[in-house]
Amino acid sequence: MTDAQQRPLLVAGNWKMHGSRVMVAELLQDILAGLPEKPAFQVAVFPPFVYVPQVAETVADSPIRFGAQTLSEHDAGAYTGEISGAMLVDFNADMVLVGHSERRSLYGESDQQVADKFAAALRHGLKPVLCVGETLAEREAGQTNEVVARQINAVLDKVGIEAFGKGVIAYEPVWAIGTGKTASADQAQAVHAFIRSLLAAKSDTIARLLPILYGGSVKGGNAYDLFSMPDIDGGLIGGASLTGKDFLAICDQAQKVATGA
Ligand code: PGA
């Protein structure tokens, strides 16, 4: 078995601040109806907090896993408006996004806070999906690897390499998010390989087993090329995760890549 075959592909939908009870019900119904009977890949959705209980109930006993789009770095206390890892686990969530670029840029989350959130997720038994990626200006200045390394090293310094054995990384170039501009499969692969080498310098085993997702305008039309790359282990999908048709088109490509069809 190659390393890539040991890392099952993950197709994860980040719904961001979209949805309603009706939309969540319909979307999940469509996804559940359209998934292959035996998916050879993993599926997860990240709804807004208030829909977590509805998702939990609807996907129980199905292959769909779920989590929230962020969590508090604290466990409990006087933190008005925040949601803790324990609360998410209370609703059977098993994953959580940390450090999405929108959290970093719009809500001022620092590398340090993201590291604290990663640690909080692990404390509660949640699988953190650490999002990293450069802006267009950083890419054009040739700083992509430097930025991604800084973002990952902040977390490594806090939790250590072994903790990455329980996590996932999502490489999401900021310039490709919601813009329709996808990184080419080669561009994404280069950064994924760099991320894996960064972790391999600390532990070869952890680096080989760590799933690294690509995010940024993934669609049915580009998913096959991206997911076929040796260091790309699936996708974190924003816009195309909001309709069953678009999300399933990506799942179909994941199934093809995973089964070699
Ligand atoms: P997008 O979003 O697929 O709409 O580009 C990806 C993300 O932000 O996770």
Short mmCIF file of C-alpha atoms and ligand atoms in Angstrom, two decimals:
data_model
loop_
_atom_site.label_atom_id
_atom_site.label_comp_id
_atom_site.label_asym_id
_atom_site.label_seq_id
_atom_site.Cartn_x
_atom_site.Cartn_y
_atom_site.Cartn_z
CA MET A 1 0.00 0.00 0.00
CA THR A 2 1.33 3.45 -0.85
CA ASP A 3 1.24 6.25 1.73
CA ALA A 4 -1.56 7.98 -0.17
CA GLN A 5 -3.67 4.80 -0.07
CA GLN A 6 -3.30 4.71 3.71
CA ARG A 7 -4.87 8.15 3.92
CA PRO A 8 -8.55 7.88 3.01
CA LEU A 9 -9.80 10.85 0.97
CA LEU A 10 -12.01 13.26 2.91
CA VAL A 11 -14.61 15.47 1.23
CA ALA A 12 -15.67 18.12 3.74
CA GLY A 13 -18.31 20.82 3.29
CA ASN A 14 -17.79 24.16 5.03
CA TRP A 15 -21.23 25.75 4.91
CA LYS A 16 -19.98 29.05 6.38
CA MET A 17 -22.88 31.34 7.37
CA HIS A 18 -25.41 29.74 5.04
CA GLY A 19 -28.51 27.69 5.66
CA SER A 20 -31.89 27.39 7.32
CA ARG A 21 -33.62 24.43 8.92
CA VAL A 22 -35.34 23.65 5.63
CA MET A 23 -32.16 23.97 3.60
CA VAL A 24 -30.17 21.80 6.02
CA ALA A 25 -32.84 19.08 5.89
CA GLU A 26 -32.97 19.11 2.09
CA LEU A 27 -29.23 19.27 1.61
CA LEU A 28 -28.54 16.36 3.94
CA GLN A 29 -31.35 14.34 2.41
CA ASP A 30 -29.90 14.91 -1.06
CA ILE A 31 -26.37 14.01 0.04
CA LEU A 32 -27.50 10.87 1.88
CA ALA A 33 -29.56 9.78 -1.12
CA GLY A 34 -26.76 10.43 -3.60
CA LEU A 35 -23.71 9.01 -1.84
CA PRO A 36 -22.40 5.72 -3.16
CA GLU A 37 -23.67 2.76 -1.13
CA LYS A 38 -20.16 2.07 0.07
CA PRO A 39 -18.22 5.33 -0.13
CA ALA A 40 -14.51 4.65 -0.53
CA PHE A 41 -13.86 8.10 0.93
CA GLN A 42 -14.97 10.00 4.04
CA VAL A 43 -17.58 12.76 4.09
CA ALA A 44 -18.01 15.54 6.63
CA VAL A 45 -20.06 18.73 6.93
CA PHE A 46 -19.41 21.85 8.99
CA PRO A 47 -22.71 23.66 9.61
CA PRO A 48 -23.22 26.91 11.52
CA PHE A 49 -23.41 26.20 15.27
CA VAL A 50 -27.20 26.44 15.58
CA TYR A 51 -27.70 23.66 13.03
CA VAL A 52 -25.29 21.26 14.74
CA PRO A 53 -28.09 19.48 16.67
CA GLN A 54 -30.18 19.09 13.51
CA VAL A 55 -27.21 17.73 11.59
CA ALA A 56 -26.34 15.41 14.49
CA GLU A 57 -29.82 13.93 14.45
CA THR A 58 -30.07 13.63 10.68
CA VAL A 59 -26.71 12.00 10.01
CA ALA A 60 -26.69 9.60 12.98
CA ASP A 61 -26.00 6.07 11.69
CA SER A 62 -24.88 7.44 8.31
CA PRO A 63 -21.39 7.80 6.86
CA ILE A 64 -21.54 11.60 7.22
CA ARG A 65 -19.38 13.05 9.97
CA PHE A 66 -19.77 16.59 11.17
CA GLY A 67 -18.30 19.38 13.22
CA ALA A 68 -18.35 23.12 13.76
CA GLN A 69 -16.54 25.92 11.92
CA THR A 70 -14.62 27.07 15.00
CA LEU A 71 -14.60 26.62 18.78
CA SER A 72 -13.47 28.54 21.84
CA GLU A 73 -9.95 28.04 23.07
CA HIS A 74 -11.47 27.98 26.58
CA ASP A 75 -13.31 25.06 28.15
CA ALA A 76 -16.07 27.00 29.96
CA GLY A 77 -16.64 30.35 31.65
CA ALA A 78 -17.57 33.97 31.12
CA TYR A 79 -17.00 34.11 27.34
CA THR A 80 -20.23 35.55 25.95
CA GLY A 81 -21.08 34.27 22.51
CA GLU A 82 -18.53 31.45 22.48
CA ILE A 83 -19.01 27.69 22.06
CA SER A 84 -16.72 25.17 23.72
CA GLY A 85 -15.36 21.88 22.49
CA ALA A 86 -17.30 20.10 25.25
CA MET A 87 -20.56 21.54 23.89
CA LEU A 88 -19.79 20.24 20.42
CA VAL A 89 -18.95 16.81 21.78
CA ASP A 90 -22.25 16.94 23.71
CA PHE A 91 -23.93 16.86 20.28
CA ASN A 92 -21.65 14.09 18.99
CA ALA A 93 -19.56 16.32 16.74
CA ASP A 94 -16.18 14.74 16.14
CA MET A 95 -14.32 17.36 14.11
CA VAL A 96 -13.87 21.13 14.09
CA LEU A 97 -12.27 23.67 11.74
CA VAL A 98 -9.62 25.88 13.29
CA GLY A 99 -7.95 28.92 11.78
CA HIS A 100 -10.05 29.24 8.64
CA SER A 101 -8.73 32.26 6.74
CA GLU A 102 -12.02 34.10 7.26
CA ARG A 103 -11.60 33.68 11.04
CA ARG A 104 -8.04 34.94 10.76
CA SER A 105 -8.74 37.92 8.51
CA LEU A 106 -12.24 39.03 9.59
CA TYR A 107 -12.12 38.14 13.30
CA GLY A 108 -8.45 38.72 13.99
CA GLU A 109 -7.53 35.20 15.06
CA SER A 110 -3.77 35.12 15.53
CA ASP A 111 -1.49 32.14 14.93
CA GLN A 112 -1.29 31.81 18.72
CA GLN A 113 -5.06 31.77 19.18
CA VAL A 114 -5.43 29.23 16.41
CA ALA A 115 -2.86 27.07 18.18
CA ASP A 116 -4.86 27.40 21.42
CA LYS A 117 -8.02 26.36 19.58
CA PHE A 118 -6.23 23.36 18.07
CA ALA A 119 -5.19 22.34 21.58
CA ALA A 120 -8.74 22.87 22.91
CA ALA A 121 -10.16 20.63 20.19
CA LEU A 122 -7.75 17.85 21.11
CA ARG A 123 -8.52 18.25 24.84
CA HIS A 124 -12.13 17.45 24.06
CA GLY A 125 -11.42 14.59 21.68
CA LEU A 126 -12.37 16.56 18.57
CA LYS A 127 -10.34 16.18 15.37
CA PRO A 128 -9.05 19.67 14.50
CA VAL A 129 -8.86 20.62 10.83
CA LEU A 130 -6.14 23.28 10.80
CA CYS A 131 -6.61 25.69 7.89
CA VAL A 132 -3.54 27.44 6.50
CA GLY A 133 -2.81 29.41 3.36
CA GLU A 134 -1.28 32.52 1.86
CA THR A 135 -2.87 35.66 0.43
CA LEU A 136 -2.33 36.68 -3.19
CA ALA A 137 0.18 39.35 -2.15
CA GLU A 138 2.14 36.78 -0.14
CA ARG A 139 2.16 34.34 -3.07
CA GLU A 140 3.30 37.03 -5.47
CA ALA A 141 6.06 37.99 -3.07
CA GLY A 142 7.23 34.36 -3.07
CA GLN A 143 6.29 33.90 0.60
CA THR A 144 3.87 30.98 0.31
CA ASN A 145 6.02 28.39 2.08
CA GLU A 146 7.14 30.87 4.70
CA VAL A 147 3.56 31.83 5.61
CA VAL A 148 2.30 28.26 5.71
CA ALA A 149 5.31 27.21 7.80
CA ARG A 150 4.71 30.07 10.25
CA GLN A 151 1.05 29.09 10.64
CA ILE A 152 1.88 25.41 11.19
CA ASN A 153 4.88 26.03 13.43
CA ALA A 154 2.73 28.09 15.83
CA VAL A 155 0.60 25.01 16.36
CA LEU A 156 3.56 22.61 16.45
CA ASP A 157 5.22 24.72 19.14
CA LYS A 158 2.06 24.57 21.24
CA VAL A 159 0.98 20.92 20.89
CA GLY A 160 3.99 19.03 19.51
CA ILE A 161 4.22 16.77 16.48
CA GLU A 162 2.45 13.76 18.05
CA ALA A 163 -0.77 15.82 18.32
CA PHE A 164 -0.84 16.06 14.51
CA GLY A 165 -1.51 12.34 14.50
CA LYS A 166 -5.05 13.25 15.55
CA GLY A 167 -5.52 16.21 13.23
CA VAL A 168 -6.01 17.21 9.62
CA ILE A 169 -4.48 20.13 7.72
CA ALA A 170 -6.37 22.02 5.03
CA TYR A 171 -4.26 24.09 2.65
CA GLU A 172 -6.49 26.90 1.43
CA PRO A 173 -4.80 29.65 -0.56
CA VAL A 174 -6.79 32.76 0.37
CA TRP A 175 -6.81 33.97 -3.25
CA ALA A 176 -8.62 30.79 -4.31
CA ILE A 177 -11.39 30.88 -1.69
CA GLY A 178 -14.76 31.80 -3.11
CA THR A 179 -13.11 33.42 -6.14
CA GLY A 180 -13.54 30.68 -8.71
CA LYS A 181 -9.73 30.70 -9.08
CA THR A 182 -8.48 27.28 -8.09
CA ALA A 183 -4.84 26.59 -7.52
CA SER A 184 -3.78 24.23 -10.28
CA ALA A 185 -3.30 20.65 -9.16
CA ASP A 186 0.47 21.15 -9.53
CA GLN A 187 0.49 24.39 -7.54
CA ALA A 188 -1.51 22.78 -4.73
CA GLN A 189 0.58 19.59 -4.79
CA ALA A 190 3.77 21.63 -4.40
CA VAL A 191 2.51 23.27 -1.22
CA HIS A 192 1.07 19.99 0.13
CA ALA A 193 4.44 18.31 -0.41
CA PHE A 194 6.13 21.21 1.36
CA ILE A 195 3.73 20.88 4.34
CA ARG A 196 4.38 17.16 4.54
CA SER A 197 8.14 17.70 4.45
CA LEU A 198 7.87 20.31 7.20
CA LEU A 199 6.18 17.75 9.45
CA ALA A 200 8.43 14.91 8.29
CA ALA A 201 11.37 16.82 9.72
CA LYS A 202 9.77 16.15 13.14
CA SER A 203 8.20 12.74 12.52
CA ASP A 204 8.21 10.81 9.31
CA THR A 205 5.39 8.53 10.49
CA ILE A 206 3.05 11.36 11.46
CA ALA A 207 3.80 13.18 8.21
CA ARG A 208 3.05 10.10 6.12
CA LEU A 209 -0.30 9.48 7.79
CA LEU A 210 -1.54 13.08 8.10
CA PRO A 211 -4.45 13.94 5.78
CA ILE A 212 -3.85 17.25 3.97
CA LEU A 213 -6.94 18.65 2.24
CA TYR A 214 -6.99 21.28 -0.47
CA GLY A 215 -9.57 24.09 -0.29
CA GLY A 216 -10.36 26.97 -2.63
CA SER A 217 -12.98 26.77 -5.39
CA VAL A 218 -13.05 22.96 -5.55
CA LYS A 219 -15.81 21.78 -7.90
CA GLY A 220 -16.87 18.61 -9.69
CA GLY A 221 -14.80 19.74 -12.68
CA ASN A 222 -11.44 20.08 -10.91
CA ALA A 223 -11.77 17.63 -8.00
CA TYR A 224 -10.42 14.60 -9.89
CA ASP A 225 -7.14 16.28 -10.86
CA LEU A 226 -6.65 17.72 -7.38
CA PHE A 227 -7.51 14.53 -5.48
CA SER A 228 -5.30 12.42 -7.76
CA MET A 229 -2.20 14.27 -6.58
CA PRO A 230 0.00 12.19 -4.27
CA ASP A 231 -0.13 14.61 -1.33
CA ILE A 232 -3.73 15.85 -1.70
CA ASP A 233 -6.08 13.83 0.48
CA GLY A 234 -9.41 15.42 -0.31
CA GLY A 235 -11.02 18.83 -0.18
CA LEU A 236 -12.56 21.43 2.05
CA ILE A 237 -15.43 22.78 0.01
CA GLY A 238 -17.23 26.08 0.53
CA GLY A 239 -19.56 27.28 -2.24
CA ALA A 240 -19.94 23.88 -3.89
CA SER A 241 -20.99 22.24 -0.61
CA LEU A 242 -24.27 24.16 -0.50
CA THR A 243 -26.23 22.11 -2.99
CA GLY A 244 -26.54 18.36 -3.10
CA LYS A 245 -25.82 18.35 -6.83
CA ASP A 246 -22.53 20.27 -6.57
CA PHE A 247 -21.32 18.45 -3.47
CA LEU A 248 -22.18 15.03 -4.88
CA ALA A 249 -20.35 15.87 -8.12
CA ILE A 250 -17.20 16.26 -5.99
CA CYS A 251 -17.99 13.09 -4.03
CA ASP A 252 -18.29 11.19 -7.33
CA GLN A 253 -14.79 12.28 -8.29
CA ALA A 254 -13.47 11.25 -4.85
CA GLN A 255 -15.04 7.83 -5.32
CA LYS A 256 -13.35 7.53 -8.75
CA VAL A 257 -9.95 8.48 -7.38
CA ALA A 258 -10.35 6.24 -4.32
CA THR A 259 -11.41 3.19 -6.32
CA GLY A 260 -9.11 3.85 -9.27
CA ALA A 261 -12.18 3.80 -11.55
P1 PGA B 1 -14.75 27.81 -1.60
O1 PGA B 1 -14.41 27.89 -0.03
O2 PGA B 1 -14.86 26.35 -1.95
O3 PGA B 1 -16.09 28.54 -1.74
O4 PGA B 1 -13.66 28.48 -2.32
C1 PGA B 1 -13.50 27.02 0.57
C2 PGA B 1 -13.34 27.34 2.03
O5 PGA B 1 -13.33 28.53 2.39
O6 PGA B 1 -13.23 26.43 2.88
#
